[in-house]
Tab-separated table of N, CA, C and O in Angstrom:
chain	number	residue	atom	x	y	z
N	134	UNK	N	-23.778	41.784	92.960
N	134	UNK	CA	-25.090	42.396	92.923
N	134	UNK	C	-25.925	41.723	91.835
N	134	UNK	O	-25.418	41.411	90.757
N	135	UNK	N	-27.112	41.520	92.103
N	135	UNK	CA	-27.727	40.904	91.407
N	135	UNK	C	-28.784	41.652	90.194
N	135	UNK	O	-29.267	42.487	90.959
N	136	UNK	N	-29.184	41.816	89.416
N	136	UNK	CA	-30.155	42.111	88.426
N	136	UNK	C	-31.365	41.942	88.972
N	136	UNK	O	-31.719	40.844	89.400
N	137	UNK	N	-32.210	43.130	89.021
N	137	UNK	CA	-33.105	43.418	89.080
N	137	UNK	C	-34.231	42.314	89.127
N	137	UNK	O	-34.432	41.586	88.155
N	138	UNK	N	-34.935	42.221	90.259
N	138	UNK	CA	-36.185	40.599	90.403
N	138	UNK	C	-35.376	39.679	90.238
N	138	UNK	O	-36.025	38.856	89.592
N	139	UNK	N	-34.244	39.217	90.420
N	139	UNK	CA	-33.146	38.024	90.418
N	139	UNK	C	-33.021	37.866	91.871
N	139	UNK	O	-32.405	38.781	92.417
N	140	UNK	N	-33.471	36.895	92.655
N	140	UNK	CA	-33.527	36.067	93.733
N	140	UNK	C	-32.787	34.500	93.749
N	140	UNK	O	-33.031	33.497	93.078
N	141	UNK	N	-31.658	34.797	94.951
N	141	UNK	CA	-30.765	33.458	95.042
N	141	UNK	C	-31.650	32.495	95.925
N	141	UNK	O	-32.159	32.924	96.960
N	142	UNK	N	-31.790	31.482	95.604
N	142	UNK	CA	-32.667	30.474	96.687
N	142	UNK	C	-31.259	29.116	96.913
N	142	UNK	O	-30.362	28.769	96.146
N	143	UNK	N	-31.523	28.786	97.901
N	143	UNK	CA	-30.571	27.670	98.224
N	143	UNK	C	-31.498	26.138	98.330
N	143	UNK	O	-32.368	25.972	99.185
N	144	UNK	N	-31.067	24.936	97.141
N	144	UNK	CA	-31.696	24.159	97.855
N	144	UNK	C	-30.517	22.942	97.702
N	144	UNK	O	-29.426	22.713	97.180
N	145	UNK	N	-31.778	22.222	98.724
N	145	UNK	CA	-30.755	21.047	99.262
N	145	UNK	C	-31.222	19.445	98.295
N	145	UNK	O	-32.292	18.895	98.031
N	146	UNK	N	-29.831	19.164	98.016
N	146	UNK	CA	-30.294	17.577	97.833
N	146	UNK	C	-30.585	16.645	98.288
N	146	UNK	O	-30.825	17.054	99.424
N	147	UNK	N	-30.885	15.023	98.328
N	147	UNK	CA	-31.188	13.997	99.414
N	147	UNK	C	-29.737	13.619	99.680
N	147	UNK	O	-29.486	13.358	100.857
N	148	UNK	N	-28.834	13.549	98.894
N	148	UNK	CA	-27.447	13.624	99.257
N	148	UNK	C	-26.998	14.405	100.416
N	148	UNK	O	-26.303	14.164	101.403
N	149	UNK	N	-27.530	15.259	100.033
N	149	UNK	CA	-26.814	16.682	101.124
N	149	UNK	C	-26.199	17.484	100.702
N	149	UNK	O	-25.749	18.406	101.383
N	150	UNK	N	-25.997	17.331	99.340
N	150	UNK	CA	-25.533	18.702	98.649
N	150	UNK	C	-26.715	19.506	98.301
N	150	UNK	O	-27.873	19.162	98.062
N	151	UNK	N	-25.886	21.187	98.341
N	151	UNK	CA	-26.549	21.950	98.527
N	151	UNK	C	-25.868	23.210	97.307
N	151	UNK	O	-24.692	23.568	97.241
N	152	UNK	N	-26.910	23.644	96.526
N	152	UNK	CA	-26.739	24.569	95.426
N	152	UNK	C	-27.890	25.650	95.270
N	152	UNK	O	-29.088	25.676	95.553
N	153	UNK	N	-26.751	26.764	94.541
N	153	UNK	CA	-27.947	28.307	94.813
N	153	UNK	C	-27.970	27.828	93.599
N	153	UNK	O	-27.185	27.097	92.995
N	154	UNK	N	-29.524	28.603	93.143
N	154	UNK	CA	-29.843	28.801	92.000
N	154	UNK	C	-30.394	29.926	91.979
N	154	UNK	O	-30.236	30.482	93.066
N	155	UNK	N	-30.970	30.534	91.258
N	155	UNK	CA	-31.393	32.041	90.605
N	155	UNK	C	-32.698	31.861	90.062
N	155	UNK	O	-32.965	30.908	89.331
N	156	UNK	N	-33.494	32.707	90.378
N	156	UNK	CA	-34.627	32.558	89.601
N	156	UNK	C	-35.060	34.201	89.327
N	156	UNK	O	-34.874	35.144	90.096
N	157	UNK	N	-35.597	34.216	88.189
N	157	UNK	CA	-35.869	35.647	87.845
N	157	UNK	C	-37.524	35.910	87.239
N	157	UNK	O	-38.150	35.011	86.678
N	158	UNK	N	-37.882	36.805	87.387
N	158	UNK	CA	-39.652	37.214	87.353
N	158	UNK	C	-39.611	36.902	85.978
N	158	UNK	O	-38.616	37.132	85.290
N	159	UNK	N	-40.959	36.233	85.414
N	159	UNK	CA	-41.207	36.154	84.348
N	159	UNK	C	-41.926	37.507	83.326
N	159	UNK	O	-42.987	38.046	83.640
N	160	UNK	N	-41.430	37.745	82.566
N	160	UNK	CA	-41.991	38.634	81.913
N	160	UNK	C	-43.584	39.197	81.493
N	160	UNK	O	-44.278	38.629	80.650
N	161	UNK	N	-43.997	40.383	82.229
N	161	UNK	CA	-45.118	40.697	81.655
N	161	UNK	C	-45.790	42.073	80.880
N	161	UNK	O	-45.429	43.233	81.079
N	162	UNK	N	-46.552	41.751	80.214
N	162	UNK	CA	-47.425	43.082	79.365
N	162	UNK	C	-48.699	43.337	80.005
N	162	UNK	O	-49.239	42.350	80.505
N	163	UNK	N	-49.371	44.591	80.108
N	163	UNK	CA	-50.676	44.838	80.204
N	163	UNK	C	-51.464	44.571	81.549
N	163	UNK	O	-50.707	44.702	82.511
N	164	UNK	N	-52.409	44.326	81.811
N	164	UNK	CA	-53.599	44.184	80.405
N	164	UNK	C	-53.846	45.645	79.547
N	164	UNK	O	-53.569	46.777	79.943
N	165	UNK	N	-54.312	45.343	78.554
N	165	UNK	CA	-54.257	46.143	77.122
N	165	UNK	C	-55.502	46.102	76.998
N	165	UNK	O	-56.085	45.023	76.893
N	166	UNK	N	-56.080	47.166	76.989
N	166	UNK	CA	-57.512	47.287	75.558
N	166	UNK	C	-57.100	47.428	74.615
N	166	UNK	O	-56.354	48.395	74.463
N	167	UNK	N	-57.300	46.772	73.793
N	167	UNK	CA	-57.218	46.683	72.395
N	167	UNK	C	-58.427	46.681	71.368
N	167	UNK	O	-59.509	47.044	71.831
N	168	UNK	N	-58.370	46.245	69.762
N	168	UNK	CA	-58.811	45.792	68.727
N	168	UNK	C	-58.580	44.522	67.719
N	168	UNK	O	-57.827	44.381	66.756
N	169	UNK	N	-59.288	43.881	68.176
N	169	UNK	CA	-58.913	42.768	67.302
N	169	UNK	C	-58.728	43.031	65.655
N	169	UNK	O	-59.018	44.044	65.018
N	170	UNK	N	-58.027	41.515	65.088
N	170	UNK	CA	-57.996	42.103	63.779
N	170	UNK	C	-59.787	42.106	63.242
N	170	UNK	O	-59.739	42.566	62.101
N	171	UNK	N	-60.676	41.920	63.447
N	171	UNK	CA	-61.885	42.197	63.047
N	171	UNK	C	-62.691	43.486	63.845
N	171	UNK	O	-63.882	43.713	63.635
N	172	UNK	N	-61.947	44.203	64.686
N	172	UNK	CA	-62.504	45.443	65.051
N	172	UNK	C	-63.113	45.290	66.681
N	172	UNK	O	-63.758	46.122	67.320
N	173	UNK	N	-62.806	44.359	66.961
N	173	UNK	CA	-63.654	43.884	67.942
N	173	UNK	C	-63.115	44.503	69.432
N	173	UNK	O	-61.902	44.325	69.545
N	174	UNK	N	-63.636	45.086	70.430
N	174	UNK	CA	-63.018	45.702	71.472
N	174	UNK	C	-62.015	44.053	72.335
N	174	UNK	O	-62.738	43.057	72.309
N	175	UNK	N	-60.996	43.866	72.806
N	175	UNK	CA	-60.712	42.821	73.597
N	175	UNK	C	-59.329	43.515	74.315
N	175	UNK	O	-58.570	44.404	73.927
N	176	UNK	N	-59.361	42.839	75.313
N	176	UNK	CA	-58.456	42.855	76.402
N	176	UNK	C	-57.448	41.754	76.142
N	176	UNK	O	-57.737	40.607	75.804
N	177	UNK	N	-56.287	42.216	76.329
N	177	UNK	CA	-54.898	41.562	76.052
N	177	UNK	C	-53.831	41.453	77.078
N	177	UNK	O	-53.188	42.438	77.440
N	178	UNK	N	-53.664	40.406	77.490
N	178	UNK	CA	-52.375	40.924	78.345
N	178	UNK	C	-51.101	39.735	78.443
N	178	UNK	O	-51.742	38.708	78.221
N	179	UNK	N	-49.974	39.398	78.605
N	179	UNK	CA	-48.499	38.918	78.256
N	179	UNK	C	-47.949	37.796	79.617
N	179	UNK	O	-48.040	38.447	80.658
N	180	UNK	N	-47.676	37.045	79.772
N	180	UNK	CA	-47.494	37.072	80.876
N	180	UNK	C	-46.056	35.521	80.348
N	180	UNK	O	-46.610	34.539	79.853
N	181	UNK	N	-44.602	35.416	80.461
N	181	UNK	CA	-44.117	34.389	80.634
N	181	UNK	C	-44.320	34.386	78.813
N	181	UNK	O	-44.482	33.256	78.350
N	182	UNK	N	-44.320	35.175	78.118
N	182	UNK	CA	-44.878	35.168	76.584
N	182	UNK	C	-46.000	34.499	76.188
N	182	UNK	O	-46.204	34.318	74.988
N	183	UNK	N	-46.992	33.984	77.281
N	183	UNK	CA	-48.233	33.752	76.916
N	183	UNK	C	-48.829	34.965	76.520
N	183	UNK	O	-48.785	35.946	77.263
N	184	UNK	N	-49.567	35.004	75.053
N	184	UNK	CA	-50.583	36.546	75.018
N	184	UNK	C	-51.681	35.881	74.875
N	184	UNK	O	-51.948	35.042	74.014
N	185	UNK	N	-52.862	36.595	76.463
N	185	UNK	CA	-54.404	36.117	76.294
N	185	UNK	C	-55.003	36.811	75.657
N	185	UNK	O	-54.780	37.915	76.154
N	186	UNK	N	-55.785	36.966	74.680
N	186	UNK	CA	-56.510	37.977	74.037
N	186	UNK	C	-58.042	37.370	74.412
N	186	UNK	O	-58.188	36.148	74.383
N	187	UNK	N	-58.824	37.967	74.654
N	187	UNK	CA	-60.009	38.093	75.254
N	187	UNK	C	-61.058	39.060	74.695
N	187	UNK	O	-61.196	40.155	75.239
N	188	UNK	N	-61.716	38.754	73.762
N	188	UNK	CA	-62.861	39.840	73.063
N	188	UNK	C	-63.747	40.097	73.926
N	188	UNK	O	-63.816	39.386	74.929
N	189	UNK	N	-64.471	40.980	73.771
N	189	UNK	CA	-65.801	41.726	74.635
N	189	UNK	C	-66.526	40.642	74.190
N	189	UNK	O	-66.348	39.926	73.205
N	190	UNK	N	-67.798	40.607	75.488
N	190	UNK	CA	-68.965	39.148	74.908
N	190	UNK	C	-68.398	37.814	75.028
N	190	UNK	O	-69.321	37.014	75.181
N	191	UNK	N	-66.737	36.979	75.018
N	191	UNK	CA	-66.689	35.835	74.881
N	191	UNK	C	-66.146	35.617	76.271
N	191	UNK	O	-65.438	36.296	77.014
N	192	UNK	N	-66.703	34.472	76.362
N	192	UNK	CA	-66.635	33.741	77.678
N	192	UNK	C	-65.018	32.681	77.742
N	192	UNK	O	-64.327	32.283	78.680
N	193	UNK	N	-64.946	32.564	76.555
N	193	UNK	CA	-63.140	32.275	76.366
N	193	UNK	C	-62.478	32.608	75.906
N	193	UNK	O	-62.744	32.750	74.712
N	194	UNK	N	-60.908	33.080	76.389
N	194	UNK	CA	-59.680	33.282	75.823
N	194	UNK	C	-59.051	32.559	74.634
N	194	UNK	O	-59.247	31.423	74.204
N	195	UNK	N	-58.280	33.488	74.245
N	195	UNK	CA	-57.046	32.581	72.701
N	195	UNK	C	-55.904	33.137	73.675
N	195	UNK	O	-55.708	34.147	74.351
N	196	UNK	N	-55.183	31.798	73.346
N	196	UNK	CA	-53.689	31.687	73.549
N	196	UNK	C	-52.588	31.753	72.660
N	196	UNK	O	-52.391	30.777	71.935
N	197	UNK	N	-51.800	32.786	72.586
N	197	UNK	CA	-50.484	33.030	71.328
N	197	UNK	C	-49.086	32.971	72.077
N	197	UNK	O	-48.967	33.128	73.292
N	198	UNK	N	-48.287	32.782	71.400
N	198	UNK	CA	-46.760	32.626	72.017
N	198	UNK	C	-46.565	34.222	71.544
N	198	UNK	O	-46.830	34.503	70.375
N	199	UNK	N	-46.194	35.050	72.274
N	199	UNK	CA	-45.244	35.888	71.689
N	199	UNK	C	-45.407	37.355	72.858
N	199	UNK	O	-45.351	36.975	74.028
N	200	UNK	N	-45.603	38.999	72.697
N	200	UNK	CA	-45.488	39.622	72.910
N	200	UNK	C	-46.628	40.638	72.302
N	200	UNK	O	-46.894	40.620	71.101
N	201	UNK	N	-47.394	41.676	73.385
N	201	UNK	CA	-48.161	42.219	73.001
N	201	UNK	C	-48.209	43.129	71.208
N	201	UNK	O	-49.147	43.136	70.412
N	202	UNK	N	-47.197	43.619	71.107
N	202	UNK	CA	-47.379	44.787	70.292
N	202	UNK	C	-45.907	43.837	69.398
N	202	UNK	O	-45.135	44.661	68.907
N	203	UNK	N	-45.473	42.406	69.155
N	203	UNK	CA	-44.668	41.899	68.178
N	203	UNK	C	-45.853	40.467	67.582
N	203	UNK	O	-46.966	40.019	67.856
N	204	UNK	N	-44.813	40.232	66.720
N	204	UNK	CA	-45.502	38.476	66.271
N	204	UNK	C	-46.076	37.937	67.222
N	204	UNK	O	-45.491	38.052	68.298
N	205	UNK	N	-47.326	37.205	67.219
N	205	UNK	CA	-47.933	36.269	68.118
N	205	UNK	C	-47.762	34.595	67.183
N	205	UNK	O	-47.536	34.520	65.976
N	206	UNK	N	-47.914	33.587	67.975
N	206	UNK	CA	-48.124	32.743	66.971
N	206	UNK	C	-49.172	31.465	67.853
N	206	UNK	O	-48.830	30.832	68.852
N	207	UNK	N	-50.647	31.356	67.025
N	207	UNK	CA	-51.607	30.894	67.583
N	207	UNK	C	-51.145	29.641	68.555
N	207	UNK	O	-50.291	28.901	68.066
N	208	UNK	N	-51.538	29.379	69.657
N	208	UNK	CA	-51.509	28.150	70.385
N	208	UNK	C	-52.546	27.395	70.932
N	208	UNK	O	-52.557	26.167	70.852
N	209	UNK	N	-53.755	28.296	71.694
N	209	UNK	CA	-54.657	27.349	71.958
N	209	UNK	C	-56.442	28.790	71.594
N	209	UNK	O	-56.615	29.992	71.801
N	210	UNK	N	-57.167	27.833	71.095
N	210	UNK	CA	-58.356	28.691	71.019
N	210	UNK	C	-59.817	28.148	72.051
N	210	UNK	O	-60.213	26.997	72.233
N	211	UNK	N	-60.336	29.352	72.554
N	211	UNK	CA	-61.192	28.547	72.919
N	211	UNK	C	-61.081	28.051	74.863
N	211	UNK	O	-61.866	27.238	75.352
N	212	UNK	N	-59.988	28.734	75.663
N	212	UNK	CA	-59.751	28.228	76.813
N	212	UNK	C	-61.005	29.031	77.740
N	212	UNK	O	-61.165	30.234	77.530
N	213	UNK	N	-61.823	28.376	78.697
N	213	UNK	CA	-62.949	29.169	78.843
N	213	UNK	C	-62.263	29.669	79.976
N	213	UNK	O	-61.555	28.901	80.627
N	214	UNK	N	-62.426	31.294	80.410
N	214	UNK	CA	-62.376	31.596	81.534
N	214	UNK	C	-63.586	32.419	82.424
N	214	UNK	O	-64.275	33.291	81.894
N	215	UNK	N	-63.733	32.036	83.770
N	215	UNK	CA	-64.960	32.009	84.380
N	215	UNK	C	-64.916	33.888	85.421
N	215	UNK	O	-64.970	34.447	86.516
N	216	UNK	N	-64.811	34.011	84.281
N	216	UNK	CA	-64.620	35.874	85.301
N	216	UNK	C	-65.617	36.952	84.289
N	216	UNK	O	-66.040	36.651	83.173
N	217	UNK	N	-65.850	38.256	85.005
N	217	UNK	CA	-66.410	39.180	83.817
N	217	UNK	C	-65.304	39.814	83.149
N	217	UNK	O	-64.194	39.932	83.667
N	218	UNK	N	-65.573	40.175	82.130
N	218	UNK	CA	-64.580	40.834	81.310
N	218	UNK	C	-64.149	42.041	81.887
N	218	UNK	O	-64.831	42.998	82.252
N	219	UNK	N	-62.796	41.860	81.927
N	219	UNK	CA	-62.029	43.173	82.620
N	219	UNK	C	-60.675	42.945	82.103
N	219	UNK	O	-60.407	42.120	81.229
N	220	UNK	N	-59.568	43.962	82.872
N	220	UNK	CA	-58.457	43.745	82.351
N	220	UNK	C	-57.813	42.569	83.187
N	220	UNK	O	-57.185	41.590	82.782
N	221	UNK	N	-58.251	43.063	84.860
N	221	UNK	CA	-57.265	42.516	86.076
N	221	UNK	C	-57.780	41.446	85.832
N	221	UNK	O	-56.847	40.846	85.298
N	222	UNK	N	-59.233	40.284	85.857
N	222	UNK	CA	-59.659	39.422	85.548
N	222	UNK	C	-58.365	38.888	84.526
N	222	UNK	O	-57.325	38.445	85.013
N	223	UNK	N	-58.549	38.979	83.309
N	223	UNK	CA	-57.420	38.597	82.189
N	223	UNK	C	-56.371	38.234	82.910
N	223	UNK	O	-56.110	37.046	83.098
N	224	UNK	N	-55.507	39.409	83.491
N	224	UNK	CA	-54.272	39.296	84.283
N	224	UNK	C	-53.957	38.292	85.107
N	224	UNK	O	-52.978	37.553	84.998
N	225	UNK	N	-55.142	38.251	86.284
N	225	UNK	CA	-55.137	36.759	86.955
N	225	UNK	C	-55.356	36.020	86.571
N	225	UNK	O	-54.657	35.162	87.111
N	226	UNK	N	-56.118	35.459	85.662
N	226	UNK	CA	-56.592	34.550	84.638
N	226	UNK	C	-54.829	34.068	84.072
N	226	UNK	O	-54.145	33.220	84.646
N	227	UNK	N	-54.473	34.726	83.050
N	227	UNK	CA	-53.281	34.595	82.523
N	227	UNK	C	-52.204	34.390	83.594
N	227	UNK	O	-51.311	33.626	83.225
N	228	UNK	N	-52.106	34.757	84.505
N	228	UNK	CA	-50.668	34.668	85.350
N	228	UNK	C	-51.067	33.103	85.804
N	228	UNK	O	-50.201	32.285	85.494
N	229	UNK	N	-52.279	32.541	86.512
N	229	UNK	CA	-52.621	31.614	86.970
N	229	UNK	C	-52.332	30.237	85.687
N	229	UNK	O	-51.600	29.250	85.757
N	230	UNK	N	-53.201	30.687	84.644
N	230	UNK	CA	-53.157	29.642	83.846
N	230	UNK	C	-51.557	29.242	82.987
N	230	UNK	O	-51.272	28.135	82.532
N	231	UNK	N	-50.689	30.478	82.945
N	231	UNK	CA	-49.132	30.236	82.426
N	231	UNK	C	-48.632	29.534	83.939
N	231	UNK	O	-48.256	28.367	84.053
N	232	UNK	N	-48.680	30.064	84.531
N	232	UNK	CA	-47.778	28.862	85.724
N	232	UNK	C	-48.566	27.629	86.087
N	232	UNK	O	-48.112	27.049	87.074
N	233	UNK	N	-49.556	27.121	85.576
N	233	UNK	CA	-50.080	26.016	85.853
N	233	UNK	C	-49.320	25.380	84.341
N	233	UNK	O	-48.793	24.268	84.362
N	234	UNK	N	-49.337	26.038	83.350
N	234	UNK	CA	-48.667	25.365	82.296
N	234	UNK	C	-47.144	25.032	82.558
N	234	UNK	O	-46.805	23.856	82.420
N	235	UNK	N	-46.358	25.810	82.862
N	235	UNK	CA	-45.462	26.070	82.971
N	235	UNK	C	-44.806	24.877	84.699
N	235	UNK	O	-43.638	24.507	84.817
N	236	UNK	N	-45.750	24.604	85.571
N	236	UNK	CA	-45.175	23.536	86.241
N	236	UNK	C	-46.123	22.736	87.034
N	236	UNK	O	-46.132	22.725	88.265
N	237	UNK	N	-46.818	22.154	86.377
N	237	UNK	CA	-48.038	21.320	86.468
N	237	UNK	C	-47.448	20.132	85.512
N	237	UNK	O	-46.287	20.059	85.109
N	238	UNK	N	-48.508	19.222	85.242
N	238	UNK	CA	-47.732	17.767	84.741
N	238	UNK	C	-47.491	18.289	83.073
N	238	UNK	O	-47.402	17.408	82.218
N	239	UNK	N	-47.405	19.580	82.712
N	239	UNK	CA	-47.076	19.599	81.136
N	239	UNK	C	-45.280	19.701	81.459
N	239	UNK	O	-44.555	18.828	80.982
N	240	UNK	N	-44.854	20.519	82.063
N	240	UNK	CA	-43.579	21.007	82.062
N	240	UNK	C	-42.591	20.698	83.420
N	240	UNK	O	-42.772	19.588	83.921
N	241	UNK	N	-41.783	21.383	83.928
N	241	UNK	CA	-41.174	21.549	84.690
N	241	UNK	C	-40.609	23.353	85.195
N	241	UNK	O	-40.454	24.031	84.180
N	242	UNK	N	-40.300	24.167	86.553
N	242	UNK	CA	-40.467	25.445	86.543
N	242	UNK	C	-39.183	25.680	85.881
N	242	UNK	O	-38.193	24.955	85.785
N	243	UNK	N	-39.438	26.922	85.422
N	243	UNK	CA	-38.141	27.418	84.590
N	243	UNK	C	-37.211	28.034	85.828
N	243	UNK	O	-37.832	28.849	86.511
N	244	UNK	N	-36.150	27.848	86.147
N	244	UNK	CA	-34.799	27.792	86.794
N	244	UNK	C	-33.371	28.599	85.576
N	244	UNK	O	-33.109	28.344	84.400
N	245	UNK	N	-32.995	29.196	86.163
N	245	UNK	CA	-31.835	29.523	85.535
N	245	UNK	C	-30.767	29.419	86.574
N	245	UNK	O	-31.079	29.696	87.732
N	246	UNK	N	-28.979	28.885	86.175
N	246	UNK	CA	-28.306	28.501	86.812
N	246	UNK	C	-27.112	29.431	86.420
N	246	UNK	O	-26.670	29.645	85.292
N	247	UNK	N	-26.693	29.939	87.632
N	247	UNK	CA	-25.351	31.295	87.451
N	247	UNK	C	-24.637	30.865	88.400
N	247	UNK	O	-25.029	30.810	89.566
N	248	UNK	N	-23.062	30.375	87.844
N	248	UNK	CA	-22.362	30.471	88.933
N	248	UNK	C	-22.324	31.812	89.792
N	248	UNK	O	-22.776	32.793	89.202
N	249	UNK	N	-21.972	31.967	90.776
N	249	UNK	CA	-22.307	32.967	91.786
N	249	UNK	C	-21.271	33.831	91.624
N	249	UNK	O	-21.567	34.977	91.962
N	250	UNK	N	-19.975	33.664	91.160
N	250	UNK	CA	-18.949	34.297	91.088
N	250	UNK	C	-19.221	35.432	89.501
N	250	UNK	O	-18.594	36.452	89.212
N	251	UNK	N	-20.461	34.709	88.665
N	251	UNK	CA	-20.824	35.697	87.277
N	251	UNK	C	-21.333	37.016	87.485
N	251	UNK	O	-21.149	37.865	86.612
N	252	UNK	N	-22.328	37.461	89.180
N	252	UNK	CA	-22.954	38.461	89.252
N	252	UNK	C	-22.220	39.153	90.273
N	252	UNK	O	-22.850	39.922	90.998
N	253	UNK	N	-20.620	38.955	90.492
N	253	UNK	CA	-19.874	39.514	91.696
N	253	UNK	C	-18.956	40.400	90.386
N	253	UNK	O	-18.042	41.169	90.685
């Protein structure tokens, strides 16, 4: 039995070998109304440990590594996103822009590998 959002996919090689792998939902928070540390109303939300924070009035997001309500640690300032300020906006915004990071020409997709006999 598998853990919860843990999906076996089978793929094939040019060889012809063929291996399951596992892939599991990436982690998310929110979106959050919040307060910035200067008081400022903004929308927050987690996605893959990207945190977008989004102030009322700005037309671009800040990017932090970490978790809504733990340590953040700054990564990118300044990413413009083209929506009105809302939460779900943020949300799609953030889910879209972490998996374009995440397997677009910066990275490769995150995969996790379980022998099959670990979740029996």
């Amino acid at each position: 039995m598998l853990p919860p959002g843990v999906t076996a996919q089978e793929i094939s090689y040019r060889s012809g070998r063929k291996q399951v792998i596992y892939t599991a939902p990436y982690p998310s928070e929110g979106p959050l109304l919040a307060r910035d540390l200067l008081g400022r109303q903004a929308w927050m939300f987690m996605y893959a440990h990207f945190v977008f924070t989004w102030v009322e009035g700005a037309v671009q997001v800040q990017v932090s590594h970490g978790t809504l309500s733990g340590p953040k640690m700054p990564l990118w300032k300044g990413i413009s996103i083209p929506a009105y300020w809302s939460g779900p906006a943020l949300a799609d915004f953030g889910r879209a822009w972490a998996l374009d990071q995440m397997t677009g020409n910066r990275g490769t997709p995150a995969a996790i590998y379980f022998e099959e006999s670990e979740w029996q």
